PDB file of C-alpha atoms in Angstrom:
ATOM      1  CA  MET K   1       0.000   0.000   0.000  1.00 64.00           C
ATOM      2  CA  ALA K   2       1.201   3.515  -0.807  1.00 90.00           C
ATOM      3  CA  ILE K   3      -0.100   7.086  -0.773  1.00 94.00           C
ATOM      4  CA  GLU K   4       1.413  10.063  -2.596  1.00 95.00           C
ATOM      5  CA  HIS K   5      -0.073  13.486  -1.844  1.00 96.00           C
ATOM      6  CA  LEU K   6       0.966  15.913  -4.593  1.00 96.00           C
ATOM      7  CA  ALA K   7       0.308  19.548  -3.699  1.00 96.00           C
ATOM      8  CA  ARG K   8      -0.602  21.983  -6.450  1.00 95.00           C
ATOM      9  CA  THR K   9       2.101  24.356  -5.217  1.00 94.00           C
ATOM     10  CA  ALA K  10       4.787  21.764  -6.028  1.00 93.00           C
ATOM     11  CA  TYR K  11       3.826  21.070  -9.656  1.00 95.00           C
ATOM     12  CA  ALA K  12       6.574  21.741 -12.204  1.00 90.00           C
ATOM     13  CA  THR K  13       5.685  23.875 -15.231  1.00 90.00           C
ATOM     14  CA  LEU K  14       7.313  22.576 -18.431  1.00 88.00           C
ATOM     15  CA  PRO K  15       6.991  23.285 -22.168  1.00 84.00           C
ATOM     16  CA  TRP K  16       4.796  20.935 -24.170  1.00 76.00           C
ATOM     17  CA  LYS K  17       6.550  18.186 -26.040  1.00 73.00           C
ATOM     18  CA  ASN K  18       5.652  19.961 -29.310  1.00 70.00           C
ATOM     19  CA  GLY K  19       6.683  23.387 -27.942  1.00 71.00           C
ATOM     20  CA  ARG K  20       3.246  24.964 -28.523  1.00 72.00           C
ATOM     21  CA  GLY K  21       2.364  25.616 -24.880  1.00 77.00           C
ATOM     22  CA  GLU K  22       3.083  24.780 -21.243  1.00 86.00           C
ATOM     23  CA  THR K  23       1.928  22.032 -18.916  1.00 91.00           C
ATOM     24  CA  ASP K  24       1.973  21.445 -15.175  1.00 94.00           C
ATOM     25  CA  GLU K  25       3.801  18.165 -14.683  1.00 94.00           C
ATOM     26  CA  ILE K  26       2.129  16.555 -11.670  1.00 96.00           C
ATOM     27  CA  TYR K  27       3.336  12.944 -11.567  1.00 95.00           C
ATOM     28  CA  LEU K  28       5.641  10.692 -13.577  1.00 94.00           C
ATOM     29  CA  SER K  29       6.168   6.992 -12.961  1.00 92.00           C
ATOM     30  CA  PRO K  30       8.514   5.204 -12.647  1.00 87.00           C
ATOM     31  CA  GLN K  31      10.928   7.464 -10.833  1.00 81.00           C
ATOM     32  CA  GLY K  32      13.523   8.591 -13.349  1.00 74.00           C
ATOM     33  CA  GLY K  33      11.145   8.132 -16.272  1.00 73.00           C
ATOM     34  CA  SER K  34      10.708  10.687 -19.039  1.00 73.00           C
ATOM     35  CA  ARG K  35       7.980  12.010 -21.298  1.00 74.00           C
ATOM     36  CA  GLU K  36       9.199   9.569 -23.920  1.00 77.00           C
ATOM     37  CA  ASP K  37       9.361   6.555 -21.605  1.00 83.00           C
ATOM     38  CA  PHE K  38       6.805   6.379 -18.786  1.00 93.00           C
ATOM     39  CA  GLU K  39       4.269   4.047 -17.248  1.00 95.00           C
ATOM     40  CA  VAL K  40       1.960   6.762 -15.901  1.00 96.00           C
ATOM     41  CA  ARG K  41       2.071  10.505 -16.485  1.00 95.00           C
ATOM     42  CA  ILE K  42      -0.320  13.030 -14.903  1.00 96.00           C
ATOM     43  CA  SER K  43      -0.451  16.640 -16.056  1.00 95.00           C
ATOM     44  CA  SER K  44      -2.683  19.695 -16.389  1.00 96.00           C
ATOM     45  CA  ALA K  45      -2.480  22.329 -19.103  1.00 94.00           C
ATOM     46  CA  PRO K  46      -4.217  25.436 -20.400  1.00 95.00           C
ATOM     47  CA  ILE K  47      -5.251  25.436 -24.060  1.00 94.00           C
ATOM     48  CA  LEU K  48      -5.460  28.997 -25.313  1.00 92.00           C
ATOM     49  CA  GLU K  49      -5.752  28.477 -29.074  1.00 92.00           C
ATOM     50  CA  ASP K  50      -6.179  25.814 -31.743  1.00 93.00           C
ATOM     51  CA  GLY K  51      -3.288  23.365 -31.902  1.00 90.00           C
ATOM     52  CA  ALA K  52      -2.291  19.725 -32.242  1.00 90.00           C
ATOM     53  CA  PHE K  53      -1.791  17.602 -29.134  1.00 90.00           C
ATOM     54  CA  SER K  54       1.592  15.973 -28.621  1.00 87.00           C
ATOM     55  CA  SER K  55       1.763  12.347 -29.720  1.00 90.00           C
ATOM     56  CA  PHE K  56       2.555   9.651 -27.149  1.00 91.00           C
ATOM     57  CA  PRO K  57       2.373   6.339 -29.063  1.00 93.00           C
ATOM     58  CA  GLY K  58       1.488   3.297 -26.995  1.00 94.00           C
ATOM     59  CA  ALA K  59      -0.360   5.235 -24.312  1.00 95.00           C
ATOM     60  CA  GLU K  60      -4.026   5.800 -23.472  1.00 96.00           C
ATOM     61  CA  ARG K  61      -5.079   9.243 -22.276  1.00 97.00           C
ATOM     62  CA  VAL K  62      -8.056  10.220 -20.132  1.00 98.00           C
ATOM     63  CA  ILE K  63      -8.662  13.953 -20.546  1.00 98.00           C
ATOM     64  CA  THR K  64     -11.074  16.027 -18.455  1.00 98.00           C
ATOM     65  CA  LEU K  65     -12.079  19.628 -19.056  1.00 98.00           C
ATOM     66  CA  ILE K  66     -11.727  21.392 -15.685  1.00 97.00           C
ATOM     67  CA  GLU K  67     -11.950  25.060 -16.783  1.00 96.00           C
ATOM     68  CA  GLY K  68     -13.790  26.646 -19.672  1.00 96.00           C
ATOM     69  CA  GLU K  69     -16.886  25.664 -21.610  1.00 96.00           C
ATOM     70  CA  GLU K  70     -15.921  23.351 -24.462  1.00 97.00           C
ATOM     71  CA  LEU K  71     -12.963  21.801 -26.271  1.00 98.00           C
ATOM     72  CA  GLU K  72     -13.328  20.178 -29.663  1.00 98.00           C
ATOM     73  CA  LEU K  73     -10.959  17.274 -30.337  1.00 98.00           C
ATOM     74  CA  ASP K  74     -10.500  16.769 -34.072  1.00 97.00           C
ATOM     75  CA  PHE K  75      -9.105  13.341 -34.951  1.00 96.00           C
ATOM     76  CA  GLY K  76      -9.422  13.888 -38.733  1.00 92.00           C
ATOM     77  CA  GLN K  77     -12.028  11.213 -39.441  1.00 90.00           C
ATOM     78  CA  SER K  78     -13.999  12.007 -36.290  1.00 96.00           C
ATOM     79  CA  LYS K  79     -14.504  14.761 -33.722  1.00 97.00           C
ATOM     80  CA  HIS K  80     -15.329  14.719 -30.029  1.00 97.00           C
ATOM     81  CA  ARG K  81     -16.979  17.547 -28.107  1.00 97.00           C
ATOM     82  CA  LEU K  82     -15.331  17.664 -24.672  1.00 98.00           C
ATOM     83  CA  LEU K  83     -17.572  19.303 -22.081  1.00 97.00           C
ATOM     84  CA  PRO K  84     -16.783  20.215 -18.452  1.00 96.00           C
ATOM     85  CA  PHE K  85     -16.248  17.375 -15.981  1.00 96.00           C
ATOM     86  CA  ALA K  86     -16.874  14.596 -18.538  1.00 97.00           C
ATOM     87  CA  PRO K  87     -13.718  12.408 -18.739  1.00 97.00           C
ATOM     88  CA  PHE K  88     -12.882  11.091 -22.220  1.00 97.00           C
ATOM     89  CA  ARG K  89     -10.419   8.330 -23.086  1.00 97.00           C
ATOM     90  CA  PHE K  90      -8.493   8.037 -26.355  1.00 97.00           C
ATOM     91  CA  ASP K  91      -5.288   6.706 -27.917  1.00 96.00           C
ATOM     92  CA  THR K  92      -2.900   9.587 -27.335  1.00 92.00           C
ATOM     93  CA  GLY K  93      -0.727   8.455 -30.230  1.00 93.00           C
ATOM     94  CA  LEU K  94      -3.433   9.929 -32.488  1.00 93.00           C
ATOM     95  CA  ALA K  95      -2.541  13.520 -31.501  1.00 91.00           C
ATOM     96  CA  PRO K  96      -5.852  15.281 -32.266  1.00 95.00           C
ATOM     97  CA  VAL K  97      -6.167  19.003 -32.894  1.00 95.00           C
ATOM     98  CA  GLY K  98      -7.688  20.740 -29.891  1.00 96.00           C
ATOM     99  CA  ARG K  99      -9.969  23.723 -30.510  1.00 96.00           C
ATOM    100  CA  PRO K 100     -11.214  25.756 -27.518  1.00 96.00           C
ATOM    101  CA  VAL K 101     -14.689  26.648 -28.772  1.00 94.00           C
ATOM    102  CA  LYS K 102     -15.740  29.450 -26.409  1.00 90.00           C
ATOM    103  CA  GLY K 103     -12.469  30.804 -25.093  1.00 94.00           C
ATOM    104  CA  PRO K 104      -9.440  29.360 -23.264  1.00 95.00           C
ATOM    105  CA  VAL K 105      -9.799  26.100 -21.336  1.00 97.00           C
ATOM    106  CA  ARG K 106      -7.746  23.962 -18.966  1.00 97.00           C
ATOM    107  CA  VAL K 107      -7.574  20.170 -19.006  1.00 97.00           C
ATOM    108  CA  PHE K 108      -6.392  17.445 -16.640  1.00 98.00           C
ATOM    109  CA  ASN K 109      -4.674  14.424 -18.218  1.00 97.00           C
ATOM    110  CA  VAL K 110      -3.795  10.938 -17.060  1.00 97.00           C
ATOM    111  CA  MET K 111      -1.734   8.962 -19.582  1.00 96.00           C
ATOM    112  CA  ALA K 112      -0.850   5.310 -19.098  1.00 96.00           C
ATOM    113  CA  SER K 113       1.388   3.002 -21.119  1.00 96.00           C
ATOM    114  CA  ARG K 114      -0.669   0.066 -22.413  1.00 94.00           C
ATOM    115  CA  ARG K 115       2.279  -2.243 -21.750  1.00 94.00           C
ATOM    116  CA  HIS K 116       1.876  -1.590 -18.022  1.00 94.00           C
ATOM    117  CA  TRP K 117      -1.592  -0.231 -17.239  1.00 96.00           C
ATOM    118  CA  HIS K 118      -5.200  -0.155 -18.378  1.00 94.00           C
ATOM    119  CA  HIS K 119      -7.710   2.594 -17.587  1.00 96.00           C
ATOM    120  CA  VAL K 120     -10.695   0.790 -16.054  1.00 95.00           C
ATOM    121  CA  GLY K 121     -12.883   3.608 -14.734  1.00 95.00           C
ATOM    122  CA  GLN K 122     -13.238   7.325 -14.235  1.00 96.00           C
ATOM    123  CA  GLN K 123     -15.890   9.452 -12.555  1.00 95.00           C
ATOM    124  CA  VAL K 124     -16.431  12.951 -11.188  1.00 95.00           C
ATOM    125  CA  LEU K 125     -17.774  13.131  -7.617  1.00 93.00           C
ATOM    126  CA  ALA K 126     -19.809  15.996  -6.205  1.00 90.00           C
ATOM    127  CA  GLY K 127     -22.082  16.664  -3.262  1.00 80.00           C
ATOM    128  CA  SER K 128     -21.779  16.553   0.482  1.00 80.00           C
ATOM    129  CA  ASP K 129     -21.999  12.774   0.968  1.00 84.00           C
ATOM    130  CA  SER K 130     -18.981  10.663   1.864  1.00 89.00           C
ATOM    131  CA  HIS K 131     -17.706   8.802  -1.198  1.00 93.00           C
ATOM    132  CA  ALA K 132     -16.037   5.420  -0.698  1.00 95.00           C
ATOM    133  CA  VAL K 133     -12.884   4.848  -2.756  1.00 95.00           C
ATOM    134  CA  PRO K 134     -12.184   1.089  -2.906  1.00 94.00           C
ATOM    135  CA  PRO K 135      -8.564  -0.048  -3.137  1.00 94.00           C
ATOM    136  CA  GLY K 136      -7.100  -0.633  -6.582  1.00 94.00           C
ATOM    137  CA  ASP K 137      -3.786  -1.203  -8.331  1.00 96.00           C
ATOM    138  CA  LEU K 138      -3.538   2.563  -8.904  1.00 97.00           C
ATOM    139  CA  VAL K 139      -6.158   5.216  -8.137  1.00 97.00           C
ATOM    140  CA  VAL K 140      -5.753   8.909  -9.015  1.00 98.00           C
ATOM    141  CA  ILE K 141      -7.808  11.508  -7.123  1.00 98.00           C
ATOM    142  CA  PHE K 142      -7.778  15.125  -8.313  1.00 98.00           C
ATOM    143  CA  ALA K 143      -9.574  17.932  -6.473  1.00 96.00           C
ATOM    144  CA  ILE K 144     -11.103  19.841  -9.394  1.00 96.00           C
ATOM    145  CA  SER K 145     -12.746  22.451  -7.169  1.00 93.00           C
ATOM    146  CA  GLY K 146     -13.277  23.053  -3.491  1.00 92.00           C
ATOM    147  CA  SER K 147     -11.306  21.342  -0.753  1.00 92.00           C
ATOM    148  CA  TRP K 148     -11.664  17.731   0.321  1.00 95.00           C
ATOM    149  CA  ASN K 149     -10.883  15.476   3.247  1.00 94.00           C
ATOM    150  CA  LEU K 150      -9.477  12.067   2.325  1.00 95.00           C
ATOM    151  CA  ASP K 151      -9.659   9.474   5.096  1.00 94.00           C
ATOM    152  CA  THR K 152      -7.150   6.703   4.353  1.00 92.00           C
ATOM    153  CA  THR K 153      -6.641   3.337   6.001  1.00 86.00           C
ATOM    154  CA  THR K 154      -2.936   3.627   6.759  1.00 86.00           C
ATOM    155  CA  ARG K 155      -2.270   7.383   7.071  1.00 84.00           C
ATOM    156  CA  GLY K 156      -5.523   8.666   8.492  1.00 84.00           C
ATOM    157  CA  ALA K 157      -6.939  11.977   7.251  1.00 90.00           C
ATOM    158  CA  LEU K 158      -5.410  14.059   4.460  1.00 93.00           C
ATOM    159  CA  ARG K 159      -6.653  17.457   3.345  1.00 94.00           C
ATOM    160  CA  LEU K 160      -6.744  18.149  -0.386  1.00 95.00           C
ATOM    161  CA  ALA K 161      -6.693  21.786  -1.393  1.00 95.00           C
ATOM    162  CA  GLU K 162      -8.179  22.731  -4.754  1.00 94.00           C
ATOM    163  CA  ARG K 163      -6.133  21.203  -7.612  1.00 96.00           C
ATOM    164  CA  ASP K 164      -4.170  18.853  -5.323  1.00 97.00           C
ATOM    165  CA  THR K 165      -3.663  15.273  -6.505  1.00 98.00           C
ATOM    166  CA  VAL K 166      -3.402  11.995  -4.585  1.00 97.00           C
ATOM    167  CA  VAL K 167      -2.143   8.691  -5.997  1.00 97.00           C
ATOM    168  CA  LEU K 168      -3.180   5.548  -4.096  1.00 97.00           C
ATOM    169  CA  ARG K 169      -1.881   2.018  -4.539  1.00 95.00           C
ATOM    170  CA  GLN K 170      -3.946  -0.724  -2.889  1.00 95.00           C
ATOM    171  CA  GLU K 171      -5.266   1.763  -0.365  1.00 95.00           C
ATOM    172  CA  ALA K 172      -8.911   2.120   0.655  1.00 94.00           C
ATOM    173  CA  ALA K 173     -10.153   5.637   1.366  1.00 95.00           C
ATOM    174  CA  ALA K 174     -13.224   7.815   1.812  1.00 95.00           C
ATOM    175  CA  LEU K 175     -13.584  11.248   0.223  1.00 94.00           C
ATOM    176  CA  LEU K 176     -15.669  14.066   1.710  1.00 93.00           C
ATOM    177  CA  ALA K 177     -15.959  17.689   0.559  1.00 92.00           C
ATOM    178  CA  SER K 178     -14.833  19.875   3.452  1.00 85.00           C
ATOM    179  CA  ASP K 179     -16.831  22.962   2.412  1.00 71.00           C
ATOM    180  CA  GLY K 180     -20.241  21.326   2.331  1.00 65.00           C
ATOM    181  CA  GLY K 181     -19.875  20.087  -1.216  1.00 67.00           C
ATOM    182  CA  ARG K 182     -22.044  22.709  -2.905  1.00 71.00           C
ATOM    183  CA  LYS K 183     -19.454  23.505  -5.578  1.00 82.00           C
ATOM    184  CA  ALA K 184     -16.807  20.894  -4.858  1.00 91.00           C
ATOM    185  CA  ARG K 185     -15.913  18.319  -7.502  1.00 94.00           C
ATOM    186  CA  ALA K 186     -13.285  15.590  -7.449  1.00 96.00           C
ATOM    187  CA  LEU K 187     -12.115  13.330 -10.255  1.00 97.00           C
ATOM    188  CA  VAL K 188     -11.357   9.666  -9.480  1.00 97.00           C
ATOM    189  CA  LEU K 189      -9.585   7.493 -12.067  1.00 97.00           C
ATOM    190  CA  ARG K 190      -8.763   3.829 -11.662  1.00 97.00           C
ATOM    191  CA  LEU K 191      -6.010   1.887 -13.418  1.00 97.00           C
ATOM    192  CA  ARG K 192      -5.318  -1.833 -13.334  1.00 95.00           C
ATOM    193  CA  SER K 193      -1.954  -3.408 -14.019  1.00 94.00           C
ATOM    194  CA  ALA K 194      -1.709  -4.917 -17.499  1.00 88.00           C
ATOM    195  CA  ILE K 195      -0.850  -8.341 -16.043  1.00 80.00           C
ATOM    196  CA  ALA K 196      -3.916  -8.395 -13.773  1.00 68.00           C
ATOM    197  CA  PHE K 197      -6.112  -7.029 -16.573  1.00 61.00           C
ATOM    198  CA  GLU K 198      -5.024  -9.653 -19.099  1.00 66.00           C
ATOM    199  CA  GLU K 199      -5.400 -12.472 -16.576  1.00 61.00           C
ATOM    200  CA  GLY K 200      -8.853 -11.250 -15.576  1.00 59.00           C
ATOM    201  CA  LEU K 201      -7.886 -10.685 -11.951  1.00 54.00           C
TER     202      LEU K 201
END
């Protein structure tokens, strides 16, 4: 079991792989990995104008619009209309063109190498109820808005400020908005190891 609490204030701002913008690098696994060779990469970036996404062959991306009204993803033969708080998964080797439809937007990304991981679920939580987070091979929790209390089995309570991220490995937790939940939203993504996925475990 492991818990990594990644504070927004510690994110590193780096240029995009294609040089057309900047991204907040939140998490990169394994330690010592790179943007060309990773198992899991978590980032957040503003998109201010039309432009092609960077290509990461062999990886699946789950992208969530966390600021702004709409982002069109143009894959050439198809298009996807990305709306706020609606996670969307795609092959990030396809490198679509992103078009912010009604002004600048910001997105949150979780990319995973298919050789090591499979995305198996993603949801956005809201409201004042306590939300159970069952243990999994790897679970990413991102505080989109508001602040949250995360009650974990091994480390007790953690407080997530807005835009903080937590990565859990085989750790059960419960998530509760600390401001009453009226405007608080949190994104929870689950990944399963490729070995367990292929063996049906």
